PDB file of C-alpha atoms in Angstrom:
ATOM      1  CA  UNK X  30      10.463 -64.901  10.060  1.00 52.00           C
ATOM      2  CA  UNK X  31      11.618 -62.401   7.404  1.00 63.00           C
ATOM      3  CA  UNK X  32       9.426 -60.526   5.603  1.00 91.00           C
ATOM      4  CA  UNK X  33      12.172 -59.085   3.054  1.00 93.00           C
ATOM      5  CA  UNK X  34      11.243 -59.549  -0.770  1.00 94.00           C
ATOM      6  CA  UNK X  35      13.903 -58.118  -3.568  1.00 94.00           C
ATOM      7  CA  UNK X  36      15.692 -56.661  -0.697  1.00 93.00           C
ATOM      8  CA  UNK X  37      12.130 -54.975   0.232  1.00 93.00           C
ATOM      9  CA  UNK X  38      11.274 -55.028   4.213  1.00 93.00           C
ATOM     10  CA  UNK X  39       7.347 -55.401   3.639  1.00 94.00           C
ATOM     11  CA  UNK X  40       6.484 -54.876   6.772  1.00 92.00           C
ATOM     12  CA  UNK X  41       8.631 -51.550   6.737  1.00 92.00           C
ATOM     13  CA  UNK X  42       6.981 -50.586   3.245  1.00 93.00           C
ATOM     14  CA  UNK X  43       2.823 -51.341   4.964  1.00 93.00           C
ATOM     15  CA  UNK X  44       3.707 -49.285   8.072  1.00 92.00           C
ATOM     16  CA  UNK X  45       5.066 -46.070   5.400  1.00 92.00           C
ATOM     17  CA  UNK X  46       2.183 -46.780   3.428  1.00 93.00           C
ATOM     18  CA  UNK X  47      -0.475 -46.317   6.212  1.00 94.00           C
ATOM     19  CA  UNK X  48       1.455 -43.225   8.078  1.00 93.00           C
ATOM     20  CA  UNK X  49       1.325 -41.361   4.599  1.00 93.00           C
ATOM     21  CA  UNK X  50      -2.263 -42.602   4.050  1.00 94.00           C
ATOM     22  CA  UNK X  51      -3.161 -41.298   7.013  1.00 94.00           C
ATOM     23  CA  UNK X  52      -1.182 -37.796   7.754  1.00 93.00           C
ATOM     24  CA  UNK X  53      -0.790 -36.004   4.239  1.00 91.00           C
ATOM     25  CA  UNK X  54       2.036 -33.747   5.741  1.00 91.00           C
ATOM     26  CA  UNK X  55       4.037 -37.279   5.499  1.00 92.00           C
ATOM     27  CA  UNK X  56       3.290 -37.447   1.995  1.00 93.00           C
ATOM     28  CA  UNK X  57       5.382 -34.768   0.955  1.00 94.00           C
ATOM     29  CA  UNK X  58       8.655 -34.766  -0.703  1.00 95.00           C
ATOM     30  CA  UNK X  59      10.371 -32.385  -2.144  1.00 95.00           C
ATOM     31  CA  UNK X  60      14.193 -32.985  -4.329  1.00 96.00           C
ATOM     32  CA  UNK X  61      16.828 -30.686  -5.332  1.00 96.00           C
ATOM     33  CA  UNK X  62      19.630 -30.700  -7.792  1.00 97.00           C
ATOM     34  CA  UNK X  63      22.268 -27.967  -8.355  1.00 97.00           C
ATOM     35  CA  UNK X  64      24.069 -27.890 -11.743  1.00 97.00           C
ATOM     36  CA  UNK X  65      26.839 -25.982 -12.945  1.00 97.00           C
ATOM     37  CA  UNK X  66      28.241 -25.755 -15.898  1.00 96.00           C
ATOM     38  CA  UNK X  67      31.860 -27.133 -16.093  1.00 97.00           C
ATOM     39  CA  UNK X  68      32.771 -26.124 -20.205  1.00 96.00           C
ATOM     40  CA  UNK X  69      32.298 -27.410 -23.573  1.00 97.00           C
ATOM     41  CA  UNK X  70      29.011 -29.811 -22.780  1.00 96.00           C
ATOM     42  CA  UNK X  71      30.077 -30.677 -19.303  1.00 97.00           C
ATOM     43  CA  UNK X  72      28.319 -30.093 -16.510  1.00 98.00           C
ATOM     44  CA  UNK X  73      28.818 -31.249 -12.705  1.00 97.00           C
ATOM     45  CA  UNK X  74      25.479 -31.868 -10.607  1.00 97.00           C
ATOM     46  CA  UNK X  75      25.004 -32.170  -6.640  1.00 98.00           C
ATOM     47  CA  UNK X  76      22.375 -33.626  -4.644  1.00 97.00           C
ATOM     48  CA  UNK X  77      23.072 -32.274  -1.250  1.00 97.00           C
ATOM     49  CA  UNK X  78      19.486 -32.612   0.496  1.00 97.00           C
ATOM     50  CA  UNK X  79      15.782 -33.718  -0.246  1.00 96.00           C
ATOM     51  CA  UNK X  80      13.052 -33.369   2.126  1.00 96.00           C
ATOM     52  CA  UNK X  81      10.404 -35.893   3.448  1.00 94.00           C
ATOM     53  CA  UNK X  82       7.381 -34.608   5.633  1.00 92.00           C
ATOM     54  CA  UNK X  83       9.287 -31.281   5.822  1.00 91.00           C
ATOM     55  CA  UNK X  84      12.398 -32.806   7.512  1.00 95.00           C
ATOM     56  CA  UNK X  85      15.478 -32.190   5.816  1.00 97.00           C
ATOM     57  CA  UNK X  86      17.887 -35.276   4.863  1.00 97.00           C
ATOM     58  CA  UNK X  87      21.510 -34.617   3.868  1.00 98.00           C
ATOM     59  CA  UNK X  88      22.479 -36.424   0.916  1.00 97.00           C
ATOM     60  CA  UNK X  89      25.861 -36.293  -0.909  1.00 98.00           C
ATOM     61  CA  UNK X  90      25.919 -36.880  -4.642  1.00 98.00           C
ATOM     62  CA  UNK X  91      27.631 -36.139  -7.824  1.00 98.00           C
ATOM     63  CA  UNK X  92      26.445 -36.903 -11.505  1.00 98.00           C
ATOM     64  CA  UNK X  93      28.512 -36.055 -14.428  1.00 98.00           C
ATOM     65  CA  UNK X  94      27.128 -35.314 -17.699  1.00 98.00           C
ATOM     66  CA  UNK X  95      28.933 -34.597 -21.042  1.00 98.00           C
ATOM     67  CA  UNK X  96      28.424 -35.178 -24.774  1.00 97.00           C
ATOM     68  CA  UNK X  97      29.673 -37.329 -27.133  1.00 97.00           C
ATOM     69  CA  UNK X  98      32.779 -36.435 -28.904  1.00 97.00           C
ATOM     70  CA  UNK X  99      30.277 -36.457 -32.313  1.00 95.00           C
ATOM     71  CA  UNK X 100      28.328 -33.769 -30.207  1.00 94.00           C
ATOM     72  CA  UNK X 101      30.608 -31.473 -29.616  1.00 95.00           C
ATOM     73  CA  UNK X 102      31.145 -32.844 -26.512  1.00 96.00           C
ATOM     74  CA  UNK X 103      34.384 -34.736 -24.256  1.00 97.00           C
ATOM     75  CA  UNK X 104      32.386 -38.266 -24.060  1.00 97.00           C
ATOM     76  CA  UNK X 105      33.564 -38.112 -20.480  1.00 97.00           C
ATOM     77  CA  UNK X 106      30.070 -39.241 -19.010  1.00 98.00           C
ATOM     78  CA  UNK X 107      26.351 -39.981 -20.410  1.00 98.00           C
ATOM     79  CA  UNK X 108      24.615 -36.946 -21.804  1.00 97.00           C
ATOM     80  CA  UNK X 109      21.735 -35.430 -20.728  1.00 96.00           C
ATOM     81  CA  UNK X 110      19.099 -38.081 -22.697  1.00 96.00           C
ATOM     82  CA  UNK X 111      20.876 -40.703 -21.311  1.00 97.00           C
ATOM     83  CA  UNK X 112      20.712 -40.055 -17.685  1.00 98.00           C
ATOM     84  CA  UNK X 113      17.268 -38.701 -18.255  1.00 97.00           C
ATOM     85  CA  UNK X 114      16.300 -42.666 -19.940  1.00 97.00           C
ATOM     86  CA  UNK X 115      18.959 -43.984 -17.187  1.00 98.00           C
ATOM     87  CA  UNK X 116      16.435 -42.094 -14.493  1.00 97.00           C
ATOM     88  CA  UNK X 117      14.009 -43.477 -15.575  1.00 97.00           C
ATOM     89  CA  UNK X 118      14.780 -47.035 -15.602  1.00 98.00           C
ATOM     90  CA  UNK X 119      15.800 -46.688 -12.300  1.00 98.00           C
ATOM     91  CA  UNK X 120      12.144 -45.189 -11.261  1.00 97.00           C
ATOM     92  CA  UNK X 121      10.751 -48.186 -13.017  1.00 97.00           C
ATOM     93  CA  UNK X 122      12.875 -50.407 -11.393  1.00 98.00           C
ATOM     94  CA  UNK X 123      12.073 -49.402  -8.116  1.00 97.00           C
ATOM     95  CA  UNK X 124       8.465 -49.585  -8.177  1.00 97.00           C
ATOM     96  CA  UNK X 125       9.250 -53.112  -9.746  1.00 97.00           C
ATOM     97  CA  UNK X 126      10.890 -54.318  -6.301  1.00 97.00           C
ATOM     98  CA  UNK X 127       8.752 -52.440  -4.191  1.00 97.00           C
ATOM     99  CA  UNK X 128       5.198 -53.642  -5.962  1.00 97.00           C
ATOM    100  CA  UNK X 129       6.182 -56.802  -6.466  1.00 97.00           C
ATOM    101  CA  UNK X 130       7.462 -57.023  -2.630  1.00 96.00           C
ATOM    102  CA  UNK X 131       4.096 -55.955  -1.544  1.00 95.00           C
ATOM    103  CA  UNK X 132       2.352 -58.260  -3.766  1.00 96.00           C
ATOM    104  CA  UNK X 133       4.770 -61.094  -2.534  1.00 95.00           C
ATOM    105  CA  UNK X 134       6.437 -61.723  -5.835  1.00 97.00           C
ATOM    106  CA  UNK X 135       9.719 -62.885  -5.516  1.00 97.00           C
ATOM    107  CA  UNK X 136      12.121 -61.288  -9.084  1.00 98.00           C
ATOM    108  CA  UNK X 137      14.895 -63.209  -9.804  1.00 98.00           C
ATOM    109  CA  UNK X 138      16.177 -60.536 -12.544  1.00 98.00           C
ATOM    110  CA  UNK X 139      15.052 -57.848 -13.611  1.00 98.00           C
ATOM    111  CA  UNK X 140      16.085 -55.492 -16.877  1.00 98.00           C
ATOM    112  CA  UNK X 141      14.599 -52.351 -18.351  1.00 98.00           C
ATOM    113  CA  UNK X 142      16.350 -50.916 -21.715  1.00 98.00           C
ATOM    114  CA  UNK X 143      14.672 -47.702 -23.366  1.00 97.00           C
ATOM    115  CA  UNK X 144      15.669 -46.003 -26.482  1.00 96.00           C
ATOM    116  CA  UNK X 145      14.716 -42.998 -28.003  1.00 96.00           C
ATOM    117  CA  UNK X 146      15.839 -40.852 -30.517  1.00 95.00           C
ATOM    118  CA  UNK X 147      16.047 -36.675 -31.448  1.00 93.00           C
ATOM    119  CA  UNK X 148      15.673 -34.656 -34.507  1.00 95.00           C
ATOM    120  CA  UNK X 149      18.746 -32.180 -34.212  1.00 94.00           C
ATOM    121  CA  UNK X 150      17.101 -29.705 -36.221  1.00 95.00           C
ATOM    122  CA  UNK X 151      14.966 -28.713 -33.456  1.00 95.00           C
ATOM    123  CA  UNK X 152      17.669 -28.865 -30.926  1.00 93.00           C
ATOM    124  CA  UNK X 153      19.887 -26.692 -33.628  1.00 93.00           C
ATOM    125  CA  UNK X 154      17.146 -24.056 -34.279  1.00 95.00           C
ATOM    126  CA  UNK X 155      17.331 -24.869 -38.350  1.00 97.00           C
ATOM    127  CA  UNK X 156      13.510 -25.865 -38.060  1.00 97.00           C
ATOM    128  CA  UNK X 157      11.055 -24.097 -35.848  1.00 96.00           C
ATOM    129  CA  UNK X 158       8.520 -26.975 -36.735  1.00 97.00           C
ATOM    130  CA  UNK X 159      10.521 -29.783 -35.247  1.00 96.00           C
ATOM    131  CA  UNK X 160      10.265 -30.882 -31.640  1.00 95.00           C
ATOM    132  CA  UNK X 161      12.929 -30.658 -30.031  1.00 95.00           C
ATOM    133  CA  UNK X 162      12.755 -33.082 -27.615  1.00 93.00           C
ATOM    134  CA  UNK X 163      11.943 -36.937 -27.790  1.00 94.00           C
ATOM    135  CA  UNK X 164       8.265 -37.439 -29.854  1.00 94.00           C
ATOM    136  CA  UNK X 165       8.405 -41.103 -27.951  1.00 95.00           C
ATOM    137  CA  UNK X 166      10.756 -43.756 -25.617  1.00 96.00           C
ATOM    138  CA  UNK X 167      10.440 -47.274 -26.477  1.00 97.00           C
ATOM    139  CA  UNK X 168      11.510 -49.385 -23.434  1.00 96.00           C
ATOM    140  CA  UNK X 169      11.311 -52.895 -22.792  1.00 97.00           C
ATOM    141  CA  UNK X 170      10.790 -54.744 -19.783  1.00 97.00           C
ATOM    142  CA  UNK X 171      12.560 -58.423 -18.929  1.00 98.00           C
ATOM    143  CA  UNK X 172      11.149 -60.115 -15.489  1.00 97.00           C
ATOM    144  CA  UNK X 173      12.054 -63.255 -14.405  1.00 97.00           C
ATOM    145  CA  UNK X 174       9.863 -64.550 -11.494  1.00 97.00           C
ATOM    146  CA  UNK X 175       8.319 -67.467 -10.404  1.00 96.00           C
ATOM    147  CA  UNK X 176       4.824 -65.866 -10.535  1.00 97.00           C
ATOM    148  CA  UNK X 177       2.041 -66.380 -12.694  1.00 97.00           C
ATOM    149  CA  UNK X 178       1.837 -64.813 -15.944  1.00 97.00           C
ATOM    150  CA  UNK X 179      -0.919 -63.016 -14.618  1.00 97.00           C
ATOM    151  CA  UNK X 180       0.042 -61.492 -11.809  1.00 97.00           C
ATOM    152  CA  UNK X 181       3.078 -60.423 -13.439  1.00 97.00           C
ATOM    153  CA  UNK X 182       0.864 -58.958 -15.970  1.00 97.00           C
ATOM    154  CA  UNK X 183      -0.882 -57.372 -12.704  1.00 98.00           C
ATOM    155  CA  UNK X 184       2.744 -55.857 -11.596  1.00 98.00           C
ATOM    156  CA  UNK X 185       3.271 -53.963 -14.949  1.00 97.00           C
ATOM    157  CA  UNK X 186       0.195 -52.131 -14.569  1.00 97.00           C
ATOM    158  CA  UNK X 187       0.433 -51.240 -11.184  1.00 97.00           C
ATOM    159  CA  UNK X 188       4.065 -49.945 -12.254  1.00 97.00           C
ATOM    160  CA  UNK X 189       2.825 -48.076 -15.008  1.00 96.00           C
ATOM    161  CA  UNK X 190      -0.196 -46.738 -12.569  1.00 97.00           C
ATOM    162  CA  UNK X 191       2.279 -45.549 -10.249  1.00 96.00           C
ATOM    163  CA  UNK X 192       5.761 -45.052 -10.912  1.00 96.00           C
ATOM    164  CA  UNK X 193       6.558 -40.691 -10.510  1.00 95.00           C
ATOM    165  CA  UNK X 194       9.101 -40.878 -13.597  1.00 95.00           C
ATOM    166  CA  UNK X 195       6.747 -43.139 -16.071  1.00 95.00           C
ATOM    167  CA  UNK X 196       4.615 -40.548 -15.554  1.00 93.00           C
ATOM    168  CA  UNK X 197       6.878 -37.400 -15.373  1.00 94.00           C
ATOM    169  CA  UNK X 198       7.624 -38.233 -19.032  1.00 92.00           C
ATOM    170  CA  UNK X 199       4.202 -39.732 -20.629  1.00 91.00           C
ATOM    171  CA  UNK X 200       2.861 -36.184 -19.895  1.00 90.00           C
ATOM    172  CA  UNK X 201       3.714 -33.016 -19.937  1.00 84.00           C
ATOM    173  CA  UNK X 202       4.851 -31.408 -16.479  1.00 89.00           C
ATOM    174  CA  UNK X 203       4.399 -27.308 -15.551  1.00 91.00           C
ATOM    175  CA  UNK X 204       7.741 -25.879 -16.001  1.00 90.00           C
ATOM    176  CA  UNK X 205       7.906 -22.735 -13.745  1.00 92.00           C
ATOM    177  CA  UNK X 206      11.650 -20.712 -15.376  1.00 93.00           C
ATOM    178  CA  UNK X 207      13.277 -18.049 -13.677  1.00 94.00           C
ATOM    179  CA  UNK X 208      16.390 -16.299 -15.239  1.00 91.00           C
ATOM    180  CA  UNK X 209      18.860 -14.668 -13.049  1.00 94.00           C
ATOM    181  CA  UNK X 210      21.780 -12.480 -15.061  1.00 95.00           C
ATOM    182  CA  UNK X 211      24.482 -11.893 -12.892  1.00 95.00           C
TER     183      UNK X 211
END
């Protein structure tokens, strides 16, 4: 018998669960991204490695970023906001499949859209009193699943409870800088 739900292995996902609940060495995981700047509002990322319970996994990634032309940019590739509301919709999503796996909800579709919007002044310097970053993301949720209303209602929270990105951006996060002039 299968125990696969949204492409989930259940099973898989209980026996992870109970190894990190009981050695919190195995809970640790730690990511890394390298950026360099590649002109005008380019810039080329890598993900080469990530570690899980202090083993070191090999990984081989590259995310492009640019501006739009309007931005001063080459509009060869979302900018920064975008992949930052793209990451998290993909955070979101994941703890969709996974929690509802667990739960033994079977989604049929699922889409996330977020928006958000800046105040250039901030971004611009013309006006120390604006923020500037985003002052709030509006996102929207579509599930379709056979499940109750209710225990769909039961999935959202335990998304919102628990997803590292939701929470990443609802509050703030210790920045730790470092400047290196070469």
């Amino acid at each position: 018998m299968s125990n696969v739900v949204n492409g989930i292995n259940v099973t898989d996902l209980e026996v992870f669960a109970r190894e990190v609940a009981a050695d919190v060495k195995k809970a640790e995981v730690r990511f890394n991204v390298h950026t360099k700047w590649a002109g005008q509002t380019k810039s080329v990322s890598h993900v080469t490695h990530y570690s899980l319970a202090g083993d070191h996994v090999e990984r081989d990634f590259t995310i492009i970023s640019d501006e739009p032309v309007e931005l001063l940019g080459g509009n060869t590739a979302p900018g920064p906001m975008e992949l930052l509301l793209a990451a998290l919709n993909a955070c979101m999503s994941v703890g969709y499949a996974a929690s509802a796996a667990a739960m033994g909800i079977k989604i049929n579709s699922l889409e996330i859209e977020t928006d958000t919007d800046l105040d250039l002044r901030g971004f611009l310097g013309i006006d120390d009193t604006v923020n500037p970053g985003a002052n709030e993301i509006h996102y929207n949720v579509k599930i379709c699943s056979d499940a109750p209303q209710r225990q769909i209602e039961e999935l959202h929270a335990r998304v919102m409870k628990t997803s590292p990105n939701f929470h990443n951006m609802s509050r703030g996060i210790k920045m730790l800088p470092r400047l290196e002039i070469l």
